[in-house]
Coordinates of C-alpha atoms and ligand atoms in Angstrom, one line a residue:
M1 CA 106.5 116.5 173.8
P2 CA 104.7 113.5 172.3
R3 CA 100.8 113.8 173.5
S4 CA 99.7 110.7 175.4
I5 CA 97.1 107.9 174.1
L6 CA 95.8 108.2 177.6
S7 CA 94.6 112.0 177.2
L8 CA 92.3 111.1 174.2
P9 CA 88.9 110.5 174.3
Y10 CA 87.6 108.1 172.3
S11 CA 85.8 110.5 170.1
A12 CA 89.2 112.0 169.9
L13 CA 90.9 108.9 169.1
E14 CA 88.7 107.9 166.4
R15 CA 89.0 111.4 164.9
E16 CA 92.7 110.8 165.0
L17 CA 92.6 107.8 163.4
V18 CA 90.0 108.6 160.4
A19 CA 92.1 111.7 159.3
D20 CA 95.5 109.1 158.5
G21 CA 92.7 107.5 156.6
L22 CA 91.5 104.5 158.9
K23 CA 88.2 103.7 159.5
P24 CA 86.1 104.3 163.1
P25 CA 86.3 100.8 164.5
H26 CA 89.9 100.9 164.6
A27 CA 89.4 102.9 167.4
R28 CA 87.4 100.4 169.1
T29 CA 90.1 97.9 168.8
L30 CA 93.1 100.2 169.6
W31 CA 91.0 101.2 173.0
K32 CA 90.4 97.5 173.6
A33 CA 94.4 96.5 173.7
L34 CA 95.0 99.7 175.8
Y35 CA 92.0 99.8 178.5
R36 CA 90.7 96.0 178.9
D37 CA 93.0 93.5 177.1
P38 CA 96.7 94.3 175.7
A39 CA 96.9 90.8 173.9
T40 CA 94.6 92.2 171.5
A41 CA 95.7 92.0 167.7
F42 CA 95.7 94.5 165.3
L43 CA 94.7 94.3 161.8
P44 CA 97.9 95.4 159.1
P45 CA 96.4 98.7 158.9
L46 CA 96.0 99.7 162.7
Q47 CA 99.6 97.5 163.0
R48 CA 100.9 100.1 161.0
W49 CA 99.4 103.1 162.3
V50 CA 100.6 101.8 165.7
A51 CA 104.4 101.3 164.2
E52 CA 104.5 104.9 162.9
H53 CA 102.6 107.2 165.5
L54 CA 102.9 105.7 168.8
G55 CA 105.9 104.8 171.2
P56 CA 108.8 106.5 172.4
G57 CA 109.5 109.6 170.1
K58 CA 106.5 109.4 167.9
R59 CA 103.4 111.6 167.6
F60 CA 101.3 110.1 170.7
T61 CA 103.3 108.0 173.5
H62 CA 101.5 105.0 175.6
E63 CA 104.8 104.8 177.9
P64 CA 104.1 103.9 181.5
L65 CA 103.2 107.5 183.4
V66 CA 103.5 105.9 186.7
E67 CA 106.4 104.0 187.9
V68 CA 106.3 101.9 190.9
L69 CA 108.9 102.8 193.9
T70 CA 107.0 101.2 196.9
D71 CA 104.4 98.4 196.7
L72 CA 102.9 97.7 200.5
K73 CA 100.4 95.0 201.2
S74 CA 98.6 95.1 204.6
S75 CA 98.7 92.5 207.4
D76 CA 95.7 91.3 206.1
L77 CA 96.2 91.6 202.6
Q78 CA 93.3 93.3 202.0
T79 CA 95.1 96.9 201.2
R80 CA 97.5 97.2 198.8
K81 CA 99.2 100.5 198.7
F82 CA 101.6 101.5 195.9
L83 CA 104.0 104.8 195.9
L84 CA 103.8 105.9 192.0
G85 CA 107.0 108.3 190.4
L86 CA 105.8 110.4 187.5
E87 CA 108.0 111.6 185.0
D88 CA 109.3 114.3 186.7
G89 CA 109.7 113.0 190.1
Q90 CA 106.8 113.6 191.7
K91 CA 105.2 111.3 193.8
I92 CA 101.7 110.0 194.2
E93 CA 99.8 107.6 196.0
T94 CA 97.4 104.8 194.9
V95 CA 95.3 102.3 197.0
L96 CA 93.5 99.1 196.0
M97 CA 91.5 97.7 198.4
G98 CA 89.6 94.2 198.4
Y99 CA 86.4 93.6 199.5
P100 CA 84.8 90.1 199.2
G101 CA 84.1 89.5 195.4
R102 CA 85.0 93.5 194.1
F103 CA 88.0 95.9 194.4
T104 CA 87.8 99.6 194.6
A105 CA 90.6 101.7 193.8
C106 CA 91.8 104.8 195.5
V107 CA 93.2 107.1 193.0
S108 CA 95.5 110.8 193.4
T109 CA 94.1 114.2 191.7
Q110 CA 97.3 116.1 192.7
A111 CA 100.9 116.3 193.7
G112 CA 100.2 117.7 197.2
C113 CA 96.9 119.7 197.8
A114 CA 96.8 123.5 198.6
M115 CA 93.9 123.1 200.9
G116 CA 95.6 122.6 203.9
C117 CA 93.5 120.4 206.1
V118 CA 95.4 120.7 209.3
F119 CA 95.0 116.8 210.5
C120 CA 96.4 115.4 206.9
A121 CA 99.4 114.0 205.5
T122 CA 99.1 115.5 201.6
G123 CA 97.2 118.9 203.2
Q124 CA 100.7 119.0 205.4
M125 CA 102.8 119.0 202.4
G126 CA 101.6 122.1 200.3
F127 CA 100.8 122.0 196.5
V128 CA 103.2 120.7 194.1
R129 CA 101.0 120.2 190.6
H130 CA 98.0 119.1 189.3
L131 CA 97.7 115.6 187.8
R132 CA 97.0 115.6 184.1
A133 CA 94.0 113.6 182.6
E134 CA 96.8 110.5 181.6
E135 CA 98.1 110.5 185.1
I136 CA 94.7 109.6 186.9
V137 CA 93.8 107.5 183.9
A138 CA 97.5 105.6 184.4
Q139 CA 96.6 105.0 188.2
V140 CA 93.6 103.2 187.3
L141 CA 95.1 101.4 184.3
H142 CA 98.0 100.5 187.1
V143 CA 95.5 98.7 189.6
Q144 CA 94.0 96.9 187.0
S145 CA 97.3 95.6 185.5
A146 CA 98.2 94.2 189.6
L147 CA 94.8 93.1 189.8
R148 CA 95.3 90.8 186.7
Q149 CA 98.6 89.7 187.8
R150 CA 97.2 88.6 191.1
S151 CA 94.9 86.0 189.0
A152 CA 94.1 83.9 186.2
V153 CA 90.6 84.8 186.3
P154 CA 90.4 88.6 186.2
A155 CA 89.2 90.4 189.7
L156 CA 87.1 92.8 189.3
L157 CA 87.7 96.4 189.6
R158 CA 84.2 97.5 190.4
N159 CA 84.6 101.4 192.6
L160 CA 87.2 104.0 192.2
V161 CA 87.3 106.8 194.7
L162 CA 88.9 110.2 194.0
M163 CA 90.2 110.2 197.7
G164 CA 93.8 110.2 197.5
M165 CA 96.1 113.0 197.3
G166 CA 95.2 116.1 195.9
E167 CA 91.6 118.2 196.2
P168 CA 89.7 116.7 192.6
L169 CA 87.6 120.0 192.5
H170 CA 90.4 122.4 192.4
N171 CA 91.9 120.2 189.3
Y172 CA 88.7 120.4 187.7
D173 CA 88.9 119.9 184.1
N174 CA 91.5 116.9 184.3
V175 CA 89.3 114.9 186.4
I176 CA 86.4 115.3 184.7
A177 CA 88.6 114.3 181.7
A178 CA 89.8 111.7 182.7
L179 CA 86.0 110.4 184.2
Q180 CA 84.7 110.3 180.6
I181 CA 87.8 108.1 179.4
I182 CA 87.1 105.5 182.6
A183 CA 83.5 105.7 182.5
D184 CA 83.7 104.7 178.7
P185 CA 81.8 101.5 178.2
R186 CA 84.5 101.0 175.3
G187 CA 87.1 101.0 177.5
I188 CA 87.6 100.7 181.6
A189 CA 84.3 100.9 182.0
L190 CA 83.4 101.5 185.6
A191 CA 80.1 102.4 185.8
P192 CA 79.7 106.2 186.5
S193 CA 77.5 105.2 189.6
R194 CA 80.7 103.5 191.0
I195 CA 83.1 106.5 191.1
S196 CA 82.9 109.4 193.8
I197 CA 84.6 112.4 193.7
S198 CA 85.5 113.8 197.4
T199 CA 85.8 117.4 197.6
V200 CA 86.7 119.4 200.8
G201 CA 84.3 122.0 199.5
V202 CA 85.3 123.7 196.6
V203 CA 82.0 125.5 196.1
P204 CA 82.2 126.7 192.8
G205 CA 83.1 123.1 191.4
I206 CA 80.1 121.7 193.4
L207 CA 77.7 123.9 191.6
R208 CA 79.5 123.1 188.2
L209 CA 79.4 119.2 188.6
A210 CA 75.6 119.9 189.1
E211 CA 75.1 122.6 186.3
E212 CA 77.0 120.0 183.7
K213 CA 75.2 117.1 185.5
Q214 CA 78.2 114.9 185.6
P215 CA 76.9 111.5 186.5
Y216 CA 79.6 110.6 189.4
N217 CA 78.9 110.2 192.8
L218 CA 79.6 113.5 195.2
A219 CA 80.9 112.6 198.9
V220 CA 81.9 116.7 201.0
S221 CA 84.6 116.5 203.5
L222 CA 82.9 118.4 206.5
H223 CA 84.4 117.6 209.9
G224 CA 82.4 120.3 211.9
A225 CA 78.9 121.5 211.8
T226 CA 79.5 125.2 213.0
E227 CA 82.2 127.9 210.8
E228 CA 84.6 128.2 213.6
Q229 CA 84.8 124.7 214.8
R230 CA 85.2 123.9 210.7
A231 CA 87.6 126.5 209.9
A232 CA 90.0 125.2 212.7
L233 CA 90.5 121.8 210.5
V234 CA 89.7 123.1 207.3
P235 CA 91.2 126.4 206.8
I236 CA 89.9 126.7 203.2
S237 CA 86.5 126.9 204.9
R238 CA 87.5 131.0 205.2
R239 CA 87.3 131.3 201.5
W240 CA 84.1 129.2 201.2
P241 CA 82.3 128.8 204.3
L242 CA 80.2 126.7 206.0
A243 CA 76.9 128.5 204.8
E244 CA 77.9 128.9 201.4
L245 CA 78.4 125.0 201.0
I246 CA 75.2 123.5 202.5
A247 CA 73.8 126.2 200.0
A248 CA 75.8 124.3 197.5
C249 CA 74.9 121.1 198.3
R250 CA 70.9 121.9 198.8
T251 CA 71.2 123.2 194.8
Y252 CA 73.4 119.9 193.7
G253 CA 70.7 117.9 195.5
E254 CA 67.6 119.6 193.9
T255 CA 69.2 119.8 190.3
T256 CA 70.3 116.4 190.2
G257 CA 68.5 114.4 192.4
R258 CA 71.3 112.4 194.0
K259 CA 71.9 111.7 197.6
I260 CA 75.5 113.2 199.0
F261 CA 78.0 111.6 201.1
F262 CA 79.4 113.7 203.6
E263 CA 82.6 112.6 205.1
W264 CA 83.2 113.5 209.3
T265 CA 86.9 112.5 210.1
L266 CA 86.2 111.9 213.9
I267 CA 89.1 113.5 216.2
A268 CA 88.9 112.8 220.1
G269 CA 87.7 115.8 222.0
T270 CA 87.4 117.9 218.9
N271 CA 84.7 117.1 216.9
D272 CA 83.3 113.7 218.0
S273 CA 80.7 115.1 221.4
P274 CA 76.8 113.8 221.2
A275 CA 76.1 117.7 221.0
Q276 CA 78.0 118.1 217.6
A277 CA 76.4 115.3 216.1
A278 CA 73.3 117.0 217.0
Q279 CA 74.5 120.3 215.2
L280 CA 75.6 118.2 212.4
A281 CA 72.4 116.4 212.3
G282 CA 70.6 120.2 211.9
L283 CA 72.6 121.4 209.4
L284 CA 71.8 118.2 207.2
S285 CA 67.9 118.1 207.9
G286 CA 66.1 118.2 204.5
L287 CA 69.4 116.5 202.4
D288 CA 69.5 113.1 200.8
A289 CA 72.1 112.8 203.0
H290 CA 74.7 109.8 204.3
V291 CA 77.5 110.3 206.7
N292 CA 80.9 108.6 206.3
L293 CA 82.0 108.4 209.8
I294 CA 86.2 108.1 209.5
P295 CA 88.3 107.5 212.5
L296 CA 91.3 109.8 212.6
N297 CA 94.5 107.8 211.2
P298 CA 97.3 110.0 213.5
T299 CA 99.9 111.5 211.1
G300 CA 103.1 113.4 211.8
G301 CA 101.8 117.1 211.6
F302 CA 98.9 117.1 213.9
S303 CA 99.0 116.1 217.4
G304 CA 94.9 114.7 217.6
M305 CA 93.8 111.1 218.2
A306 CA 91.0 108.7 216.9
T307 CA 87.6 108.2 218.2
G308 CA 87.3 105.3 220.3
T309 CA 84.7 102.7 219.0
A310 CA 82.3 103.9 221.9
A311 CA 82.4 107.2 221.4
A312 CA 81.5 106.9 217.5
E313 CA 78.8 104.6 218.1
Q314 CA 77.2 107.2 220.3
F315 CA 78.4 109.8 217.7
Q316 CA 76.5 107.4 214.9
A317 CA 73.3 107.0 217.4
V318 CA 72.6 110.7 218.0
L319 CA 72.3 111.3 213.9
M320 CA 70.4 108.3 213.6
E321 CA 67.7 110.0 216.0
S322 CA 67.3 112.5 213.6
G323 CA 67.3 110.4 210.8
I324 CA 70.6 110.6 209.4
P325 CA 72.0 107.7 207.6
S326 CA 75.8 106.7 208.5
T327 CA 78.3 103.9 208.6
I328 CA 81.6 104.1 210.4
R329 CA 84.4 103.5 208.2
Q330 CA 86.8 101.2 209.6
L331 CA 90.4 102.3 209.1
R332 CA 91.9 100.1 206.1
G333 CA 95.4 99.5 206.2
I334 CA 96.6 101.3 208.9
D335 CA 99.9 99.3 209.0
V336 CA 100.7 100.4 205.2
A337 CA 100.2 104.1 206.0
A338 CA 96.8 104.1 203.8
G339 CA 96.1 107.3 205.1
C340 CA 95.9 109.9 202.4
G341 CA 99.5 110.9 201.7
Q342 CA 100.7 108.9 204.6
L343 CA 103.0 106.6 202.5
K344 CA 104.8 109.8 201.0
A345 CA 104.7 111.6 204.3
A346 CA 106.5 108.4 205.8
Q347 CA 109.1 108.4 203.2
R348 CA 110.2 111.8 203.1
S349 CA 110.9 111.9 207.0
S350 CA 113.0 108.4 207.2
Ligands
SAH401 N1 91.0 116.3 198.7 C1 89.2 115.6 199.0 C2 89.9 114.0 199.1 C3 91.1 113.3 199.1 S1 91.1 113.5 201.2 C4 88.9 115.9 200.4 O1 89.2 116.2 201.4 O2 87.9 115.0 200.1 C5 90.1 112.2 201.1 C6 89.9 112.3 202.7 O3 90.9 111.3 203.6 C7 88.2 113.0 203.1 O4 87.7 113.0 203.7 C8 89.5 114.1 204.0 O5 89.1 114.8 205.4 C9 90.5 112.5 204.6 N2 91.4 112.6 205.2 C10 92.5 112.8 205.4 N3 93.4 112.7 206.2 C11 93.1 112.0 207.0 C12 93.6 111.1 208.6 N4 94.9 111.3 208.9 N5 92.7 110.6 208.6 C13 91.3 110.1 208.3 N6 91.2 111.2 206.9 C14 91.5 111.6 206.6
SF4_402 FE1 93.3 118.3 200.8 FE2 91.7 116.5 201.3 FE3 93.9 116.4 202.3 FE4 92.2 118.3 203.3 S1 92.0 115.7 203.0 S2 94.3 118.8 202.5 S3 91.5 119.1 200.8 S4 93.7 116.3 200.1

């Protein structure tokens, strides 16, 4: 099978071109065409290389790796959710969220997920396979082209979150390879400080991010502040207990000097009491942390309900008293099933 050109970091593409007798700047032109401006013109040597090596049945392919199966817009038109088909028939979700003057893309890193969080539609599906680096890059290219079609003035994709289907740190190598391409200033050029990796708490992955000094933001999904409470929602917590996870976060914070974001899905009567907020504050004390409180998006396989606004605000007030900053995230695009894995789950059951 020909390799996808979207899997090649800049330096590798440059090497391939030079080995074929072209000059290093040709890599820059080809990357511009692939990642910034499809109308970029090629000089004859690059034109010949592209005709010879790029295309169906040739050495490299740039076939669209994703096919749009469903394209849903939320009623307020602020959230657009795509169900994308991969070459082997797997389906993944990519979400584009609009905020005034900027857009955030939320991409998937796996088909399904092995971590089994009880409230998550993707977890309820189980694991199918890792996405290849180019399948992650292709999702970003897809939302970019959706933004381009939307208006004559190119709308800006400013932020990227790895919060779609799958656990990014369970697919570490492909995720980091994709981010290297996505953040490269010669291509899509998303600033690493605007890219966030969200993990359920894969401890070796967090330590590796720190050791390799990867420049991206880290978000850790906690949902419980005691071993027992967390393990009931996040089964993988038995493998990497909370104490180990928090220790890894402290190492990460000390090594990188960066703030860590903690995600807390608020489930009514389960993890939303003031006492649990106080436990969370205790757990995070001494860490440079910001907590994102996300009221549950109800899913078919879980009977829990979202915490109401008053209780969410009370939870937040307890964190604030302990000096822990937090944000209550509004539910985006709930009418397009924009919770992780929910669109695919909805299609399967209909
Ligand atoms: N696997 C990674 C990233 C994908 S999930 C992780 O777990 O962090 C992205 C975020 O969505 C996580 O914080 C997860 O807990 C949250 N999430 C999943 N299902 C949800 C639901 N039904 N309602 C609210 N948040 C949900
Ligand atoms: Fe996987 Fe994240 Fe869903 Fe948990 S919340 S099952 S880790 S995608």
